[in-house]
Amino acid sequence: CYAHSALFDPATNKIRPLIIHTDTWCSSGQFLPDGTLLQTGGDLDGWKKIRKFLPCETTQLCDWEELNDVGLADGRWYATNQILPDGSVIIVGGKVVNSVEFYPPRGNGAVSFPFLADVEDRQGDNLYPYVHLLPNGHLFIFANNRAVLYDYEKNLILKNYPPLDRGPRNYPSAGSSVMLALEGDFSTAVIVVCGGAQFGAYIKMDTTIPAHGSCGRIVATSPDPVWEME
């Protein structure tokens, strides 16, 4: 199955189909500083591809551009993209891919990130990791029920956060996460993780097992962070 793409104009309620050249199934994306949508990975012939969509006026026919001069070092599906302060993008994880890499590519290519392997269980639960850029320039990365503070420049884990209770929170036990709006002097970052599923629900394919109704909230920049349940 191929994922498809279209452009929707809310002013006119019209839809214009776009052309995708390779499979974007389970890919990941990130808006760049100029408004370009960067799309990476996918399935089959698309898993190492990098694509761009540069928006245009409604009178123009902009479309997807597939980059032929550069690709991903590791093929990725179910990865996560996060923009960085310099406008570059870090691409984190993916199915059976426990590494990170950057766009534009850096000289060292893909960099091993064992944390993703450490949190993987029998049904995965480390896919589409939650990645948030903190005010201190480091990354909060959450997968399954655990999180770390990551210095992507030095490839170092600076802190292991306490586990979040009540089972896996990442795909295929798909929950969601957000960093709340910064307030005050903008130095304090609060992360919320909601939803997920009981372990085994995906393996059993049992739709009668209820999803998690809880959220965990943590001050990621605190020297002594703890999860508060909601």
Short mmCIF file of C-alpha atoms in Angstrom, two decimals:
data_model
loop_
_atom_site.label_atom_id
_atom_site.label_comp_id
_atom_site.label_asym_id
_atom_site.label_seq_id
_atom_site.Cartn_x
_atom_site.Cartn_y
_atom_site.Cartn_z
CA CYS A 1 0.00 0.00 0.00
CA TYR A 2 1.30 3.45 -0.91
CA ALA A 3 0.56 6.59 1.08
CA HIS A 4 -0.73 9.43 -1.04
CA SER A 5 -0.51 13.22 -0.85
CA ALA A 6 -2.80 16.12 -1.64
CA LEU A 7 -2.91 19.89 -1.15
CA PHE A 8 -6.03 21.29 0.52
CA ASP A 9 -7.02 24.95 0.16
CA PRO A 10 -9.36 25.83 3.07
CA ALA A 11 -10.35 29.11 1.40
CA THR A 12 -11.83 27.37 -1.65
CA ASN A 13 -12.39 23.90 -0.17
CA LYS A 14 -10.52 22.45 -3.15
CA ILE A 15 -8.07 19.55 -3.17
CA ARG A 16 -5.18 19.16 -5.60
CA PRO A 17 -3.47 15.74 -5.78
CA LEU A 18 0.32 15.72 -5.55
CA ILE A 19 2.78 13.28 -7.08
CA ILE A 20 4.88 11.00 -4.89
CA HIS A 21 7.55 8.97 -6.66
CA THR A 22 8.43 6.47 -3.91
CA ASP A 23 6.63 4.84 -1.00
CA THR A 24 6.12 7.20 1.96
CA TRP A 25 4.33 4.63 4.11
CA CYS A 26 5.25 5.22 7.79
CA SER A 27 7.67 8.02 6.92
CA SER A 28 8.34 11.11 9.04
CA GLY A 29 8.44 14.84 8.40
CA GLN A 30 9.48 18.24 9.72
CA PHE A 31 8.90 21.81 8.57
CA LEU A 32 12.13 23.72 7.87
CA PRO A 33 12.60 27.41 8.81
CA ASP A 34 11.52 28.59 5.33
CA GLY A 35 8.27 26.62 5.44
CA THR A 36 9.51 23.71 3.33
CA LEU A 37 8.18 20.33 4.45
CA LEU A 38 11.02 17.80 4.70
CA GLN A 39 9.86 14.18 4.43
CA THR A 40 12.19 11.25 5.07
CA GLY A 41 12.07 7.49 4.73
CA GLY A 42 9.12 5.20 4.12
CA ASP A 43 8.73 1.63 2.94
CA LEU A 44 10.13 -0.44 0.06
CA ASP A 45 11.76 1.89 -2.49
CA GLY A 46 11.19 4.89 -0.21
CA TRP A 47 12.96 3.90 2.97
CA LYS A 48 16.18 5.82 2.25
CA LYS A 49 14.58 8.68 0.34
CA ILE A 50 14.51 12.37 1.26
CA ARG A 51 11.75 14.55 -0.19
CA LYS A 52 10.85 18.23 -0.03
CA PHE A 53 7.65 20.15 -0.59
CA LEU A 54 8.10 23.92 -0.97
CA PRO A 55 4.73 25.71 -0.70
CA CYS A 56 3.73 28.15 -3.42
CA GLU A 57 0.95 30.54 -4.40
CA THR A 58 -2.42 29.00 -5.22
CA THR A 59 -1.92 30.00 -8.85
CA GLN A 60 1.22 27.84 -9.08
CA LEU A 61 1.56 24.06 -9.28
CA CYS A 62 4.20 23.22 -6.68
CA ASP A 63 4.76 19.54 -6.01
CA TRP A 64 7.01 17.09 -4.21
CA GLU A 65 10.71 17.06 -5.10
CA GLU A 66 12.60 13.85 -4.46
CA LEU A 67 16.29 14.48 -3.80
CA ASN A 68 18.52 12.39 -6.02
CA ASP A 69 21.89 13.66 -4.80
CA VAL A 70 21.41 12.73 -1.13
CA GLY A 71 19.65 10.02 0.85
CA LEU A 72 19.42 8.62 4.34
CA ALA A 73 22.40 6.69 5.69
CA ASP A 74 20.02 4.17 7.30
CA GLY A 75 16.69 3.23 5.78
CA ARG A 76 13.93 4.37 8.13
CA TRP A 77 10.25 3.92 8.71
CA TYR A 78 8.49 4.87 11.96
CA ALA A 79 11.25 7.42 12.71
CA THR A 80 10.86 10.92 14.19
CA ASN A 81 12.24 14.20 12.83
CA GLN A 82 13.06 17.23 14.99
CA ILE A 83 14.32 20.63 13.86
CA LEU A 84 17.44 21.96 15.63
CA PRO A 85 18.51 25.53 16.49
CA ASP A 86 20.65 25.90 13.36
CA GLY A 87 17.79 24.85 11.07
CA SER A 88 19.10 21.35 10.46
CA VAL A 89 17.03 18.27 11.35
CA ILE A 90 17.84 15.23 13.46
CA ILE A 91 16.17 11.97 12.40
CA VAL A 92 15.72 9.56 15.29
CA GLY A 93 15.20 5.81 15.18
CA GLY A 94 12.87 3.74 13.07
CA LYS A 95 11.94 0.08 12.91
CA VAL A 96 15.06 -2.01 13.76
CA VAL A 97 17.18 1.14 13.30
CA ASN A 98 18.74 2.20 16.60
CA SER A 99 20.58 5.26 15.35
CA VAL A 100 20.23 8.96 14.61
CA GLU A 101 21.33 11.01 11.62
CA PHE A 102 21.00 14.54 10.32
CA TYR A 103 19.77 16.56 7.37
CA PRO A 104 21.76 18.07 5.80
CA PRO A 105 23.93 14.97 6.27
CA ARG A 106 26.91 15.21 8.58
CA GLY A 107 30.21 13.55 7.80
CA ASN A 108 29.79 10.72 10.30
CA GLY A 109 26.52 9.50 8.74
CA ALA A 110 24.27 7.53 11.08
CA VAL A 111 25.28 7.53 14.75
CA SER A 112 24.47 4.62 17.06
CA PHE A 113 21.82 5.38 19.69
CA PRO A 114 21.54 2.26 21.92
CA PHE A 115 18.77 3.73 24.08
CA LEU A 116 16.22 2.75 21.44
CA ALA A 117 17.36 -0.89 21.57
CA ASP A 118 17.30 -0.86 25.37
CA VAL A 119 13.62 0.13 25.50
CA GLU A 120 12.39 -2.16 22.72
CA ASP A 121 10.08 -4.97 23.81
CA ARG A 122 8.52 -7.96 22.01
CA GLN A 123 6.01 -5.78 20.20
CA GLY A 124 8.34 -2.84 19.50
CA ASP A 125 6.96 0.13 21.47
CA ASN A 126 9.99 2.25 20.57
CA LEU A 127 8.70 3.50 17.20
CA TYR A 128 7.92 7.14 16.40
CA PRO A 129 9.83 8.18 19.56
CA TYR A 130 8.76 11.49 21.09
CA VAL A 131 11.50 14.07 20.57
CA HIS A 132 11.42 17.61 21.99
CA LEU A 133 14.09 20.33 21.70
CA LEU A 134 14.56 21.87 25.14
CA PRO A 135 15.57 25.48 25.90
CA ASN A 136 19.01 24.25 27.01
CA GLY A 137 19.68 22.96 23.48
CA HIS A 138 19.46 19.28 24.37
CA LEU A 139 16.79 16.77 23.34
CA PHE A 140 14.19 15.05 25.47
CA ILE A 141 13.66 11.63 23.83
CA PHE A 142 10.92 9.30 25.04
CA ALA A 143 10.30 5.72 23.87
CA ASN A 144 8.13 2.95 25.35
CA ASN A 145 7.94 4.19 28.96
CA ARG A 146 11.37 5.75 29.42
CA ALA A 147 13.09 8.99 28.49
CA VAL A 148 16.59 10.44 28.31
CA LEU A 149 18.19 13.87 27.98
CA TYR A 150 20.40 13.66 24.90
CA ASP A 151 23.31 15.85 23.79
CA TYR A 152 23.18 15.24 20.04
CA GLU A 153 26.40 17.18 19.38
CA LYS A 154 28.47 14.88 21.61
CA ASN A 155 26.25 11.78 21.24
CA LEU A 156 25.92 11.56 25.02
CA ILE A 157 23.00 10.70 27.27
CA LEU A 158 23.14 13.32 30.02
CA LYS A 159 20.27 12.06 32.13
CA ASN A 160 17.93 9.11 32.48
CA TYR A 161 14.46 10.20 33.54
CA PRO A 162 12.36 7.98 35.81
CA PRO A 163 10.10 5.52 33.97
CA LEU A 164 6.50 6.52 33.28
CA ASP A 165 4.09 4.03 34.83
CA ARG A 166 1.19 2.10 33.28
CA GLY A 167 2.68 0.48 30.20
CA PRO A 168 4.07 1.45 26.79
CA ARG A 169 3.22 4.82 25.25
CA ASN A 170 4.80 4.68 21.78
CA TYR A 171 3.82 2.99 18.54
CA PRO A 172 2.41 0.40 18.12
CA SER A 173 0.91 1.20 21.54
CA ALA A 174 0.42 4.64 20.07
CA GLY A 175 -0.02 7.54 22.48
CA SER A 176 1.03 11.15 21.96
CA SER A 177 3.27 13.81 23.45
CA VAL A 178 3.65 17.58 23.51
CA MET A 179 5.94 20.19 25.03
CA LEU A 180 3.82 22.90 26.63
CA ALA A 181 4.30 26.56 25.74
CA LEU A 182 7.33 28.11 27.42
CA GLU A 183 6.57 30.76 30.03
CA GLY A 184 8.45 33.24 32.20
CA ASP A 185 12.11 33.37 31.18
CA PHE A 186 11.51 30.48 28.73
CA SER A 187 14.05 28.23 30.48
CA THR A 188 11.59 25.68 31.91
CA ALA A 189 10.20 22.94 29.65
CA VAL A 190 7.21 20.82 30.64
CA ILE A 191 6.55 17.63 28.66
CA VAL A 192 3.23 15.79 28.63
CA VAL A 193 2.81 12.18 27.44
CA CYS A 194 -0.73 10.85 27.06
CA GLY A 195 -2.37 7.61 26.03
CA GLY A 196 -0.74 4.36 24.99
CA ALA A 197 -1.92 0.81 25.56
CA GLN A 198 -1.47 -2.14 27.86
CA PHE A 199 1.44 -4.35 26.88
CA GLY A 200 0.19 -7.23 24.76
CA ALA A 201 -2.77 -5.45 23.20
CA TYR A 202 -0.91 -5.17 19.89
CA ILE A 203 0.33 -8.78 19.95
CA LYS A 204 -3.14 -10.13 20.71
CA MET A 205 -4.80 -7.72 18.24
CA ASP A 206 -7.54 -7.40 20.83
CA THR A 207 -9.68 -4.31 20.26
CA THR A 208 -11.52 -4.88 23.54
CA ILE A 209 -8.45 -3.97 25.63
CA PRO A 210 -8.89 -0.30 26.58
CA ALA A 211 -6.24 2.27 25.76
CA HIS A 212 -4.54 4.21 28.55
CA GLY A 213 -6.60 7.15 29.73
CA SER A 214 -3.77 8.70 31.72
CA CYS A 215 -1.21 11.42 31.05
CA GLY A 216 2.19 11.95 32.61
CA ARG A 217 3.64 15.43 33.08
CA ILE A 218 7.32 16.11 33.79
CA VAL A 219 9.49 19.22 34.05
CA ALA A 220 12.23 18.04 31.71
CA THR A 221 14.63 20.83 32.69
CA SER A 222 14.33 20.20 36.43
CA PRO A 223 17.46 18.94 38.25
CA ASP A 224 15.26 16.35 39.99
CA PRO A 225 12.43 15.56 37.55
CA VAL A 226 9.47 13.36 38.50
CA TRP A 227 6.33 12.32 36.63
CA GLU A 228 2.99 13.66 37.82
CA MET A 229 0.01 11.63 36.66
CA GLU A 230 -3.17 13.21 35.33
#
